[in-house]
mmCIF file of C-alpha atoms in Angstrom:
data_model
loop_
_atom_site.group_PDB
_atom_site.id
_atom_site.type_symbol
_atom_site.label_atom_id
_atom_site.label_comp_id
_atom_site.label_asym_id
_atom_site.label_seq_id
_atom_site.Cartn_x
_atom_site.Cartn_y
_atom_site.Cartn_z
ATOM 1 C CA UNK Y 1 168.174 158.426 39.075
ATOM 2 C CA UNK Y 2 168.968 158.504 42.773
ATOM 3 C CA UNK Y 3 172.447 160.004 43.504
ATOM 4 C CA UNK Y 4 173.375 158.247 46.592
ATOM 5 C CA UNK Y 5 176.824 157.794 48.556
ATOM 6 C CA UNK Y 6 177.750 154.314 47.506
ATOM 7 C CA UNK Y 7 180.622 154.078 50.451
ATOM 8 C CA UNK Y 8 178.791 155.216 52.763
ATOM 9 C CA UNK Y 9 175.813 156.494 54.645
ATOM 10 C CA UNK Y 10 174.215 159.951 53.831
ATOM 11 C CA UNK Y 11 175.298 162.501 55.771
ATOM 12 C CA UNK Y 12 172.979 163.443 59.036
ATOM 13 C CA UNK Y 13 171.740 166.588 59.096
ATOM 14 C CA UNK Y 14 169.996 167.589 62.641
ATOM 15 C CA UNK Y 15 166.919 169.595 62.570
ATOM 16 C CA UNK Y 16 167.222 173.574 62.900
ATOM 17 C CA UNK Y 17 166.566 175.617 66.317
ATOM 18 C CA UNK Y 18 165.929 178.651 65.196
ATOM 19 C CA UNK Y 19 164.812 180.673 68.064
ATOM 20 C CA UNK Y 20 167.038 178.593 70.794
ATOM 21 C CA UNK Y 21 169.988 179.563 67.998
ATOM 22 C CA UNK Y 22 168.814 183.021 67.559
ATOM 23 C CA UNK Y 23 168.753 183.733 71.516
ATOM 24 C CA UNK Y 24 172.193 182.513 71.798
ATOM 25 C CA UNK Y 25 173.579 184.708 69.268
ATOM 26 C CA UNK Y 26 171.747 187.731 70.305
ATOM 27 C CA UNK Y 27 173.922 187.385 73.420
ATOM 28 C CA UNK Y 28 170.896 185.104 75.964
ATOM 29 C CA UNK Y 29 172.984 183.699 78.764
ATOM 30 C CA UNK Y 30 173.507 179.869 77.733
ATOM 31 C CA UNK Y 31 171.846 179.241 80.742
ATOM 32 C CA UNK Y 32 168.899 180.636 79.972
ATOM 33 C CA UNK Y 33 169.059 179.200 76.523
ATOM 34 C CA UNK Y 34 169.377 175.754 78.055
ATOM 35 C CA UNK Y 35 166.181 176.045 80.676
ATOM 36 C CA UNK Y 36 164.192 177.307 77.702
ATOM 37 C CA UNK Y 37 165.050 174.964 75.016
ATOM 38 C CA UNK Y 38 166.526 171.987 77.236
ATOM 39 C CA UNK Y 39 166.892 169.711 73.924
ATOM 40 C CA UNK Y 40 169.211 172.246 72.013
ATOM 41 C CA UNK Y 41 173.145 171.141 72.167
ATOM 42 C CA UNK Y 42 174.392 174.431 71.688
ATOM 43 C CA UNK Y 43 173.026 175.853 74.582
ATOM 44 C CA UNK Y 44 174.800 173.108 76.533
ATOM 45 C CA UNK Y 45 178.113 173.114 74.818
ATOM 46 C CA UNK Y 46 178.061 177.053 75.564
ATOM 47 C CA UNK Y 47 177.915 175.967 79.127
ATOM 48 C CA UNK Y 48 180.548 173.074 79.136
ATOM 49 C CA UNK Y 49 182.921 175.694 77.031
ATOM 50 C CA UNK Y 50 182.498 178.587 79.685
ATOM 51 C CA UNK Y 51 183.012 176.400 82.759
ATOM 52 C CA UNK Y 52 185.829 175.377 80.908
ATOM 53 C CA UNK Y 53 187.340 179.180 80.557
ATOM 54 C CA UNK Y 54 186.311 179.839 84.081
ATOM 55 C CA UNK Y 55 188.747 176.144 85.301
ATOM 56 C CA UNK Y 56 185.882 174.036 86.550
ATOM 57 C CA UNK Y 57 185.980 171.060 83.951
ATOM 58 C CA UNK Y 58 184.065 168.708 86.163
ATOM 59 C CA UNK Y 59 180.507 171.315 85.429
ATOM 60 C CA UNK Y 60 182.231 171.376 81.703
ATOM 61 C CA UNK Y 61 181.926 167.495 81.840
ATOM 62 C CA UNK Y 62 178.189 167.644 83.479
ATOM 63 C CA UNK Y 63 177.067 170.417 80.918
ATOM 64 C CA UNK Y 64 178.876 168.780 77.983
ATOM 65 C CA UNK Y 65 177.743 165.211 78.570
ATOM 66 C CA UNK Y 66 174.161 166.671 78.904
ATOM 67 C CA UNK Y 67 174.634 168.454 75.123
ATOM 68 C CA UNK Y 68 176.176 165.053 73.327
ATOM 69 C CA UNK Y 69 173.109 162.672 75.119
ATOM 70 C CA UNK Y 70 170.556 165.714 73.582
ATOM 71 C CA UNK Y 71 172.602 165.369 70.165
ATOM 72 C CA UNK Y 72 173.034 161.727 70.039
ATOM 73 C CA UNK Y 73 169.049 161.689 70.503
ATOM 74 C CA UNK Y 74 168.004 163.881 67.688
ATOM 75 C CA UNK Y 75 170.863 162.015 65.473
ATOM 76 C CA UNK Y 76 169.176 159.096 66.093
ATOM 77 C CA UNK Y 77 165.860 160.367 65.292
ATOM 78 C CA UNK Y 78 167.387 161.929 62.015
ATOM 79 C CA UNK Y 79 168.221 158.350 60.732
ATOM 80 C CA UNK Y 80 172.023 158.256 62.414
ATOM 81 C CA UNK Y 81 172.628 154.440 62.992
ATOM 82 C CA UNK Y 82 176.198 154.971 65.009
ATOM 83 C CA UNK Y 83 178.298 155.421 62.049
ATOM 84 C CA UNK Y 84 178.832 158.131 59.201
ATOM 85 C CA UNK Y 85 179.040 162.049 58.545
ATOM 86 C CA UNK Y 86 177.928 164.493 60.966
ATOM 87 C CA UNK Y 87 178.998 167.371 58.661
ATOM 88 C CA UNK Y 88 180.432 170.864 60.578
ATOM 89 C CA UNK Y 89 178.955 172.878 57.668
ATOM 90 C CA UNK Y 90 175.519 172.752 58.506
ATOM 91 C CA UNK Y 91 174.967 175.181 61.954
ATOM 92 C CA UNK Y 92 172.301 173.197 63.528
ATOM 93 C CA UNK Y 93 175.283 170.019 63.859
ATOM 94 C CA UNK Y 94 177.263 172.548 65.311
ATOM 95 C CA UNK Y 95 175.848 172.265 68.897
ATOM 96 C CA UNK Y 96 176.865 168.600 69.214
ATOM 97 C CA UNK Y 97 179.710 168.499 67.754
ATOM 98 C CA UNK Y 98 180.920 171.491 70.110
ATOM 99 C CA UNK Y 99 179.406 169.669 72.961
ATOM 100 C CA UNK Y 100 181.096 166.418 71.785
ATOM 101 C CA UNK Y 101 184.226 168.607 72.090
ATOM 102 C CA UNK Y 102 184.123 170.239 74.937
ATOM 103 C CA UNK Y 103 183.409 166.791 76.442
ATOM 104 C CA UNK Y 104 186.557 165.531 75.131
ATOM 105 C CA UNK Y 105 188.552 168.485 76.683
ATOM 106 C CA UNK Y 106 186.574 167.991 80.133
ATOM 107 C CA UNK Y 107 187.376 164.656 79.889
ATOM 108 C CA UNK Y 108 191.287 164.985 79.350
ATOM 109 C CA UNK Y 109 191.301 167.857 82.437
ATOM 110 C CA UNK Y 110 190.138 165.347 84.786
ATOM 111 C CA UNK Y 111 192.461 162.647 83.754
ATOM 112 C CA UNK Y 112 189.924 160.542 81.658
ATOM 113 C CA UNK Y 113 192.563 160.089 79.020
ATOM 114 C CA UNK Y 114 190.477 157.126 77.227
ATOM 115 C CA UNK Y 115 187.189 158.976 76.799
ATOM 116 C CA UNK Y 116 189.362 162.019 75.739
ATOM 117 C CA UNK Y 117 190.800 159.950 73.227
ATOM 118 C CA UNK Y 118 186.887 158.255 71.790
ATOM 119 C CA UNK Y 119 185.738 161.555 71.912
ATOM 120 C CA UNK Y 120 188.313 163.564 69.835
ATOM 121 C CA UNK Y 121 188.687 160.367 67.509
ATOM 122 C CA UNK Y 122 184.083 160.463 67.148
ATOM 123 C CA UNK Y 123 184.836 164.088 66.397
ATOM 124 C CA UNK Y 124 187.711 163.402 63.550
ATOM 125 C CA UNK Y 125 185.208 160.402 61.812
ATOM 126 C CA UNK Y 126 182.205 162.906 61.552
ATOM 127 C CA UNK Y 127 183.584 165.517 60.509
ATOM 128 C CA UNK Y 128 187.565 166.330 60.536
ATOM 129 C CA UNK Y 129 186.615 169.960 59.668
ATOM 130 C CA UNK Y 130 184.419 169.825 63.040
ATOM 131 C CA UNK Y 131 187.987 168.801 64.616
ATOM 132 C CA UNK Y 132 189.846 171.346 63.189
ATOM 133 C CA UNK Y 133 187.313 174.023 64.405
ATOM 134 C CA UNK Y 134 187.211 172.605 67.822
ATOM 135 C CA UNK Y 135 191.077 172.577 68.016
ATOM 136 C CA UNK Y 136 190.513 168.710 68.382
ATOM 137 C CA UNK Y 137 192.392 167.893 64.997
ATOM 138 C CA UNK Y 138 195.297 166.693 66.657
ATOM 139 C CA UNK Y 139 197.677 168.332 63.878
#
């Protein structure tokens, strides 16, 4: 017997990086991260998030847009038809749901309060918990 979500599709689950991941945590500049393993989301939502710290959301908009075009790629690949769970829990979603974030917050410092607004709300339908960790919950 299949055990299937009747309400819904299956969550999408994006494929692991393991040694773009593993040079980020060990501390790799993102940007090195990024010209090695172009493809990997993290790498570019690192970027978008540090621009952001440093006050230049127009490169956090560049580096983040660049992140949730690589994710929306390999979601598509992995089955995702535009609709359903991107679920927080599993690491390698992570990296585009951070860069889907940090796009949202890019987009709100340069006064793009409508994409702001689709971005935080694609955030809350894949995953509220990926909301909550982004500080994109709204609560």
């Amino acid at each position: 017997m299949s055990h299937t979500n009747l309400l819904g599709p299956d969550p999408t689950l994006l494929p692991e990086f393991t040694e773009a991941q593993a040079e980020l945590d060990s501390g790799t500049d993102p940007g090195d991260v990024a010209r090695a393993h172009p493809t990997f989301s993290a790498a570019w939502a690192a970027l978008a998030e540090r621009a952001l710290e440093q006050g230049d959301p127009v490169a956090a908009y560049a580096y983040a847009r660049t992140g949730y075009h690589r994710g929306l790629d390999q979601l598509r690949r992995a089955g995702w038809k535009g609709h359903g769970p991107v679920p927080w829990r599993h690491r390698p979603n992570q990296g585009f749901l951070s860069a889907l974030a940090a796009l949202a917050f890019a987009a709100e410092r340069i006064g793009e309060q409508d994409e702001f607004e689709r971005c935080r709300q694609f955030l809350v339908d894949s995953d509220p918990e990926a909301a909550v960790a982004t500080g994109l919950s709204g609560d």
